[in-house]
Short mmCIF file of N, CA, C and O in Angstrom, two decimals:
data_model
loop_
_atom_site.label_atom_id
_atom_site.label_comp_id
_atom_site.label_asym_id
_atom_site.label_seq_id
_atom_site.Cartn_x
_atom_site.Cartn_y
_atom_site.Cartn_z
N MET A 1 8.23 -5.16 5.34
CA MET A 1 6.95 -5.09 6.02
C MET A 1 6.54 -3.63 6.21
O MET A 1 5.39 -3.29 6.02
N LEU A 2 7.50 -2.82 6.62
CA LEU A 2 7.21 -1.40 6.83
C LEU A 2 6.80 -0.72 5.54
O LEU A 2 5.90 0.12 5.53
N SER A 3 7.42 -1.10 4.44
CA SER A 3 7.06 -0.49 3.15
C SER A 3 5.64 -0.86 2.75
O SER A 3 4.93 -0.04 2.14
N LEU A 4 5.20 -2.07 3.08
CA LEU A 4 3.81 -2.46 2.81
C LEU A 4 2.83 -1.60 3.59
O LEU A 4 1.84 -1.13 3.05
N VAL A 5 3.12 -1.40 4.86
CA VAL A 5 2.24 -0.60 5.71
C VAL A 5 2.23 0.84 5.23
O VAL A 5 1.16 1.46 5.10
N LEU A 6 3.40 1.39 4.93
CA LEU A 6 3.47 2.78 4.48
C LEU A 6 2.79 2.98 3.13
O LEU A 6 2.14 4.00 2.90
N SER A 7 2.90 1.99 2.25
CA SER A 7 2.23 2.13 0.95
C SER A 7 0.72 2.09 1.11
O SER A 7 -0.01 2.81 0.42
N ARG A 8 0.22 1.28 2.03
CA ARG A 8 -1.23 1.24 2.27
C ARG A 8 -1.72 2.51 2.95
O ARG A 8 -2.82 3.00 2.67
N VAL A 9 -0.91 3.06 3.86
CA VAL A 9 -1.28 4.33 4.50
C VAL A 9 -1.31 5.44 3.44
O VAL A 9 -2.23 6.27 3.43
N ALA A 10 -0.34 5.45 2.56
CA ALA A 10 -0.32 6.45 1.48
C ALA A 10 -1.52 6.27 0.56
O ALA A 10 -2.13 7.25 0.12
N LEU A 11 -1.88 5.02 0.29
CA LEU A 11 -3.05 4.76 -0.54
C LEU A 11 -4.33 5.24 0.13
O LEU A 11 -5.22 5.78 -0.53
N ALA A 12 -4.43 5.07 1.44
CA ALA A 12 -5.61 5.54 2.18
C ALA A 12 -5.66 7.06 2.23
O ALA A 12 -6.74 7.64 2.35
N ALA A 13 -4.52 7.71 2.13
CA ALA A 13 -4.48 9.18 2.20
C ALA A 13 -4.86 9.84 0.88
O ALA A 13 -5.18 11.04 0.87
N VAL A 14 -4.87 9.09 -0.21
CA VAL A 14 -5.14 9.67 -1.53
C VAL A 14 -6.50 10.37 -1.60
O VAL A 14 -6.58 11.52 -2.05
N PRO A 15 -7.62 9.75 -1.17
CA PRO A 15 -8.90 10.47 -1.27
C PRO A 15 -8.93 11.76 -0.44
O PRO A 15 -9.46 12.78 -0.89
N PHE A 16 -8.32 11.72 0.74
CA PHE A 16 -8.29 12.91 1.59
C PHE A 16 -7.45 14.01 0.94
O PHE A 16 -7.83 15.18 0.93
N LEU A 17 -6.30 13.63 0.40
CA LEU A 17 -5.43 14.59 -0.26
C LEU A 17 -6.12 15.24 -1.46
O LEU A 17 -6.09 16.46 -1.62
N LEU A 18 -6.76 14.41 -2.28
CA LEU A 18 -7.47 14.95 -3.44
C LEU A 18 -8.60 15.88 -3.02
O LEU A 18 -8.80 16.96 -3.61
N TRP A 19 -9.36 15.51 -1.99
CA TRP A 19 -10.46 16.36 -1.52
C TRP A 19 -9.94 17.70 -1.02
O TRP A 19 -10.47 18.75 -1.38
N PHE A 20 -8.91 17.68 -0.18
CA PHE A 20 -8.43 18.93 0.39
C PHE A 20 -7.75 19.81 -0.65
O PHE A 20 -7.82 21.04 -0.56
N LEU A 21 -7.09 19.21 -1.65
CA LEU A 21 -6.54 20.02 -2.74
C LEU A 21 -7.66 20.67 -3.55
O LEU A 21 -7.58 21.85 -3.89
N TRP A 22 -8.71 19.89 -3.84
CA TRP A 22 -9.83 20.45 -4.57
C TRP A 22 -10.53 21.53 -3.76
O TRP A 22 -10.91 22.57 -4.29
N ALA A 23 -10.70 21.32 -2.46
CA ALA A 23 -11.37 22.30 -1.61
C ALA A 23 -10.56 23.60 -1.55
O ALA A 23 -11.13 24.70 -1.59
N ALA A 24 -9.24 23.49 -1.45
CA ALA A 24 -8.41 24.69 -1.43
C ALA A 24 -8.52 25.45 -2.75
O ALA A 24 -8.61 26.68 -2.76
N TRP A 25 -8.52 24.71 -3.87
CA TRP A 25 -8.66 25.35 -5.17
C TRP A 25 -10.03 26.01 -5.30
O TRP A 25 -10.14 27.13 -5.82
N ALA A 26 -11.07 25.33 -4.82
CA ALA A 26 -12.43 25.88 -4.93
C ALA A 26 -12.57 27.15 -4.09
O ALA A 26 -13.22 28.11 -4.51
N ARG A 27 -11.96 27.18 -2.91
CA ARG A 27 -12.03 28.38 -2.06
C ARG A 27 -11.31 29.55 -2.73
O ARG A 27 -11.76 30.69 -2.64
N ARG A 28 -10.18 29.27 -3.38
CA ARG A 28 -9.43 30.35 -4.04
C ARG A 28 -10.18 30.92 -5.22
O ARG A 28 -10.05 32.11 -5.53
N THR A 29 -10.94 30.10 -5.90
CA THR A 29 -11.69 30.58 -7.05
C THR A 29 -13.06 31.12 -6.67
O THR A 29 -13.81 31.56 -7.55
N GLY A 30 -13.41 31.09 -5.41
CA GLY A 30 -14.65 31.68 -4.94
C GLY A 30 -15.87 30.78 -5.07
O GLY A 30 -17.00 31.26 -5.00
N ARG A 31 -15.69 29.50 -5.26
CA ARG A 31 -16.82 28.60 -5.37
C ARG A 31 -17.39 28.30 -3.99
O ARG A 31 -16.65 28.20 -3.01
N PRO A 32 -18.69 28.12 -3.90
CA PRO A 32 -19.28 27.77 -2.60
C PRO A 32 -18.90 26.34 -2.22
O PRO A 32 -18.91 25.44 -3.04
N MET A 33 -18.53 26.17 -0.96
CA MET A 33 -18.10 24.86 -0.46
C MET A 33 -19.10 24.34 0.56
O MET A 33 -19.58 25.08 1.39
N GLY A 34 -19.38 23.08 0.49
CA GLY A 34 -20.20 22.43 1.50
C GLY A 34 -19.27 21.89 2.59
O GLY A 34 -18.07 22.18 2.63
N SER A 35 -19.82 21.08 3.45
CA SER A 35 -19.00 20.49 4.50
C SER A 35 -18.19 19.33 3.93
O SER A 35 -18.50 18.78 2.87
N THR A 36 -17.16 18.94 4.64
CA THR A 36 -16.29 17.85 4.21
C THR A 36 -17.05 16.53 4.31
O THR A 36 -17.59 16.20 5.36
N PRO A 37 -17.08 15.74 3.24
CA PRO A 37 -17.83 14.47 3.25
C PRO A 37 -17.01 13.34 3.89
O PRO A 37 -16.51 12.43 3.21
N TRP A 38 -16.85 13.38 5.20
CA TRP A 38 -16.01 12.41 5.91
C TRP A 38 -16.41 10.96 5.63
O TRP A 38 -15.52 10.12 5.38
N PRO A 39 -17.70 10.59 5.68
CA PRO A 39 -18.03 9.18 5.41
C PRO A 39 -17.61 8.73 4.01
O PRO A 39 -17.14 7.61 3.83
N TRP A 40 -17.77 9.60 3.01
CA TRP A 40 -17.37 9.24 1.66
C TRP A 40 -15.85 9.10 1.54
O TRP A 40 -15.36 8.21 0.83
N LEU A 41 -15.13 9.98 2.19
CA LEU A 41 -13.66 9.90 2.14
C LEU A 41 -13.16 8.63 2.82
O LEU A 41 -12.26 7.95 2.32
N ILE A 42 -13.76 8.30 3.96
CA ILE A 42 -13.36 7.08 4.67
C ILE A 42 -13.72 5.84 3.86
O ILE A 42 -12.94 4.88 3.77
N ALA A 43 -14.90 5.86 3.23
CA ALA A 43 -15.31 4.73 2.39
C ALA A 43 -14.38 4.58 1.18
O ALA A 43 -14.02 3.45 0.80
N ALA A 44 -13.98 5.68 0.57
CA ALA A 44 -13.07 5.62 -0.58
C ALA A 44 -11.71 5.08 -0.16
O ALA A 44 -11.11 4.27 -0.86
N ALA A 45 -11.23 5.52 1.01
CA ALA A 45 -9.94 5.01 1.51
C ALA A 45 -10.05 3.52 1.80
O ALA A 45 -9.13 2.75 1.46
N GLY A 46 -11.14 3.10 2.40
CA GLY A 46 -11.34 1.67 2.66
C GLY A 46 -11.43 0.86 1.39
O GLY A 46 -10.90 -0.26 1.31
N ALA A 47 -12.08 1.40 0.37
CA ALA A 47 -12.18 0.70 -0.90
C ALA A 47 -10.80 0.56 -1.56
O ALA A 47 -10.48 -0.50 -2.10
N LEU A 48 -9.99 1.61 -1.50
CA LEU A 48 -8.64 1.52 -2.09
C LEU A 48 -7.77 0.50 -1.35
O LEU A 48 -7.04 -0.27 -1.98
N ILE A 49 -7.87 0.48 -0.03
CA ILE A 49 -7.09 -0.50 0.73
C ILE A 49 -7.59 -1.91 0.43
O ILE A 49 -6.79 -2.83 0.26
N SER A 50 -8.90 -2.09 0.34
CA SER A 50 -9.46 -3.41 0.01
C SER A 50 -8.99 -3.88 -1.36
O SER A 50 -8.62 -5.04 -1.53
N LEU A 51 -9.02 -2.98 -2.33
CA LEU A 51 -8.55 -3.34 -3.67
C LEU A 51 -7.07 -3.70 -3.67
O LEU A 51 -6.65 -4.63 -4.36
N SER A 52 -6.27 -2.99 -2.88
CA SER A 52 -4.84 -3.31 -2.84
C SER A 52 -4.60 -4.66 -2.17
O SER A 52 -3.71 -5.41 -2.57
N LEU A 53 -5.39 -4.99 -1.14
CA LEU A 53 -5.26 -6.30 -0.50
C LEU A 53 -5.68 -7.43 -1.45
O LEU A 53 -5.03 -8.48 -1.50
N MET A 54 -6.75 -7.20 -2.21
CA MET A 54 -7.18 -8.21 -3.20
C MET A 54 -6.13 -8.37 -4.29
O MET A 54 -5.84 -9.49 -4.72
N ALA A 55 -5.56 -7.27 -4.75
CA ALA A 55 -4.53 -7.34 -5.79
C ALA A 55 -3.29 -8.07 -5.26
O ALA A 55 -2.67 -8.85 -6.00
N THR A 56 -2.96 -7.87 -4.00
CA THR A 56 -1.83 -8.58 -3.42
C THR A 56 -2.10 -10.08 -3.41
O THR A 56 -1.21 -10.88 -3.74
N ALA A 57 -3.31 -10.48 -3.04
CA ALA A 57 -3.64 -11.90 -3.01
C ALA A 57 -3.65 -12.51 -4.40
O ALA A 57 -3.23 -13.65 -4.60
N VAL A 58 -4.09 -11.75 -5.39
CA VAL A 58 -4.18 -12.28 -6.75
C VAL A 58 -2.80 -12.36 -7.42
O VAL A 58 -2.47 -13.35 -8.07
N PHE A 59 -1.99 -11.33 -7.24
CA PHE A 59 -0.73 -11.25 -7.98
C PHE A 59 0.49 -11.75 -7.21
O PHE A 59 1.59 -11.76 -7.76
N HIS A 60 0.32 -12.17 -5.97
CA HIS A 60 1.46 -12.67 -5.19
C HIS A 60 1.83 -14.05 -5.70
O HIS A 60 0.98 -14.89 -5.95
N THR A 61 3.12 -14.30 -5.86
CA THR A 61 3.55 -15.60 -6.37
C THR A 61 3.34 -16.68 -5.32
O THR A 61 3.43 -16.44 -4.12
N ASP A 62 3.07 -17.87 -5.79
CA ASP A 62 2.83 -19.01 -4.91
C ASP A 62 4.14 -19.75 -4.72
O ASP A 62 4.82 -20.10 -5.68
N ASN A 63 4.51 -20.02 -3.47
CA ASN A 63 5.77 -20.70 -3.22
C ASN A 63 5.58 -22.04 -2.52
O ASN A 63 6.49 -22.56 -1.89
N ARG A 64 4.39 -22.64 -2.66
CA ARG A 64 4.15 -23.92 -2.01
C ARG A 64 4.96 -25.04 -2.63
O ARG A 64 5.26 -26.02 -1.97
N ALA A 65 5.33 -24.94 -3.88
CA ALA A 65 6.09 -26.00 -4.53
C ALA A 65 7.60 -25.76 -4.41
O ALA A 65 8.38 -26.37 -5.13
N GLU A 66 7.98 -24.87 -3.52
CA GLU A 66 9.39 -24.55 -3.35
C GLU A 66 9.82 -24.79 -1.91
O GLU A 66 8.99 -24.83 -1.00
N ARG A 67 11.11 -24.95 -1.72
CA ARG A 67 11.66 -25.17 -0.39
C ARG A 67 12.43 -23.92 0.03
O ARG A 67 13.20 -23.37 -0.76
N TYR A 68 12.21 -23.49 1.28
CA TYR A 68 12.90 -22.29 1.77
C TYR A 68 14.28 -22.65 2.28
O TYR A 68 14.45 -23.58 3.08
N VAL A 69 15.28 -21.92 1.83
CA VAL A 69 16.65 -22.09 2.31
C VAL A 69 16.97 -20.86 3.15
O VAL A 69 17.04 -19.75 2.62
N PRO A 70 17.11 -21.02 4.48
CA PRO A 70 17.33 -19.85 5.33
C PRO A 70 18.70 -19.22 5.09
O PRO A 70 19.63 -19.84 4.57
N GLY A 71 18.83 -17.96 5.49
CA GLY A 71 20.10 -17.27 5.37
C GLY A 71 21.13 -17.88 6.31
O GLY A 71 20.81 -18.49 7.33
N GLU A 72 22.40 -17.73 5.95
CA GLU A 72 23.49 -18.29 6.75
C GLU A 72 24.55 -17.23 7.01
O GLU A 72 24.72 -16.30 6.23
N VAL A 73 25.28 -17.43 8.08
CA VAL A 73 26.43 -16.57 8.36
C VAL A 73 27.65 -17.27 7.81
O VAL A 73 27.96 -18.41 8.16
N ARG A 74 28.37 -16.61 6.93
CA ARG A 74 29.56 -17.18 6.30
C ARG A 74 30.76 -17.03 7.24
O ARG A 74 30.74 -16.21 8.16
N PRO A 75 31.82 -17.79 7.02
CA PRO A 75 33.01 -17.67 7.88
C PRO A 75 33.63 -16.27 7.87
O PRO A 75 34.24 -15.85 8.85
N ASP A 76 33.45 -15.52 6.78
CA ASP A 76 34.02 -14.17 6.72
C ASP A 76 33.11 -13.12 7.36
O ASP A 76 33.41 -11.94 7.35
N GLY A 77 31.96 -13.54 7.92
CA GLY A 77 31.07 -12.63 8.63
C GLY A 77 29.91 -12.11 7.82
O GLY A 77 29.02 -11.46 8.35
N ARG A 78 29.91 -12.37 6.51
CA ARG A 78 28.79 -11.93 5.69
C ARG A 78 27.59 -12.84 5.92
O ARG A 78 27.73 -14.00 6.25
N VAL A 79 26.40 -12.28 5.73
CA VAL A 79 25.17 -13.06 5.87
C VAL A 79 24.52 -13.18 4.51
O VAL A 79 24.30 -12.20 3.82
N THR A 80 24.24 -14.44 4.12
CA THR A 80 23.54 -14.66 2.86
C THR A 80 22.05 -14.54 3.10
O THR A 80 21.55 -14.83 4.19
N GLU A 81 21.33 -14.12 2.09
CA GLU A 81 19.89 -13.97 2.23
C GLU A 81 19.19 -15.32 2.07
O GLU A 81 19.66 -16.19 1.34
N GLY A 82 18.06 -15.47 2.76
CA GLY A 82 17.26 -16.65 2.58
C GLY A 82 16.56 -16.58 1.22
O GLY A 82 16.29 -15.50 0.71
N HIS A 83 16.27 -17.72 0.64
CA HIS A 83 15.63 -17.76 -0.67
C HIS A 83 14.87 -19.06 -0.84
O HIS A 83 15.01 -19.99 -0.04
N PHE A 84 14.07 -19.13 -1.88
CA PHE A 84 13.31 -20.34 -2.21
C PHE A 84 13.98 -21.05 -3.35
O PHE A 84 14.49 -20.43 -4.29
N GLU A 85 14.00 -22.39 -3.29
CA GLU A 85 14.53 -23.23 -4.37
C GLU A 85 13.45 -24.23 -4.76
O GLU A 85 12.67 -24.68 -3.91
N PRO A 86 13.40 -24.61 -6.01
CA PRO A 86 12.44 -25.65 -6.41
C PRO A 86 12.74 -26.96 -5.68
O PRO A 86 13.89 -27.28 -5.41
N LYS A 87 11.66 -27.70 -5.36
CA LYS A 87 11.85 -28.98 -4.65
C LYS A 87 12.44 -30.00 -5.56
O LYS A 87 12.27 -30.08 -6.72
#
């Protein structure tokens, strides 16, 4: 779950990172810079997150025809992972 949240946060940071890298490069080369386009950066981040959520819904496997087998604690203390089995 944490990896999903972190990947989406990283995806939202991409437009900001690209803008600030470009702005730093433009300042070093002496190009005139305007103000930071915050609404455009926020919209681009929102669009990337929306696309990732849609891709998750489209490419996520369907497990409705399967039965969930929960994890168990074995007599030796090991824990088996839960998994899906065909019905």
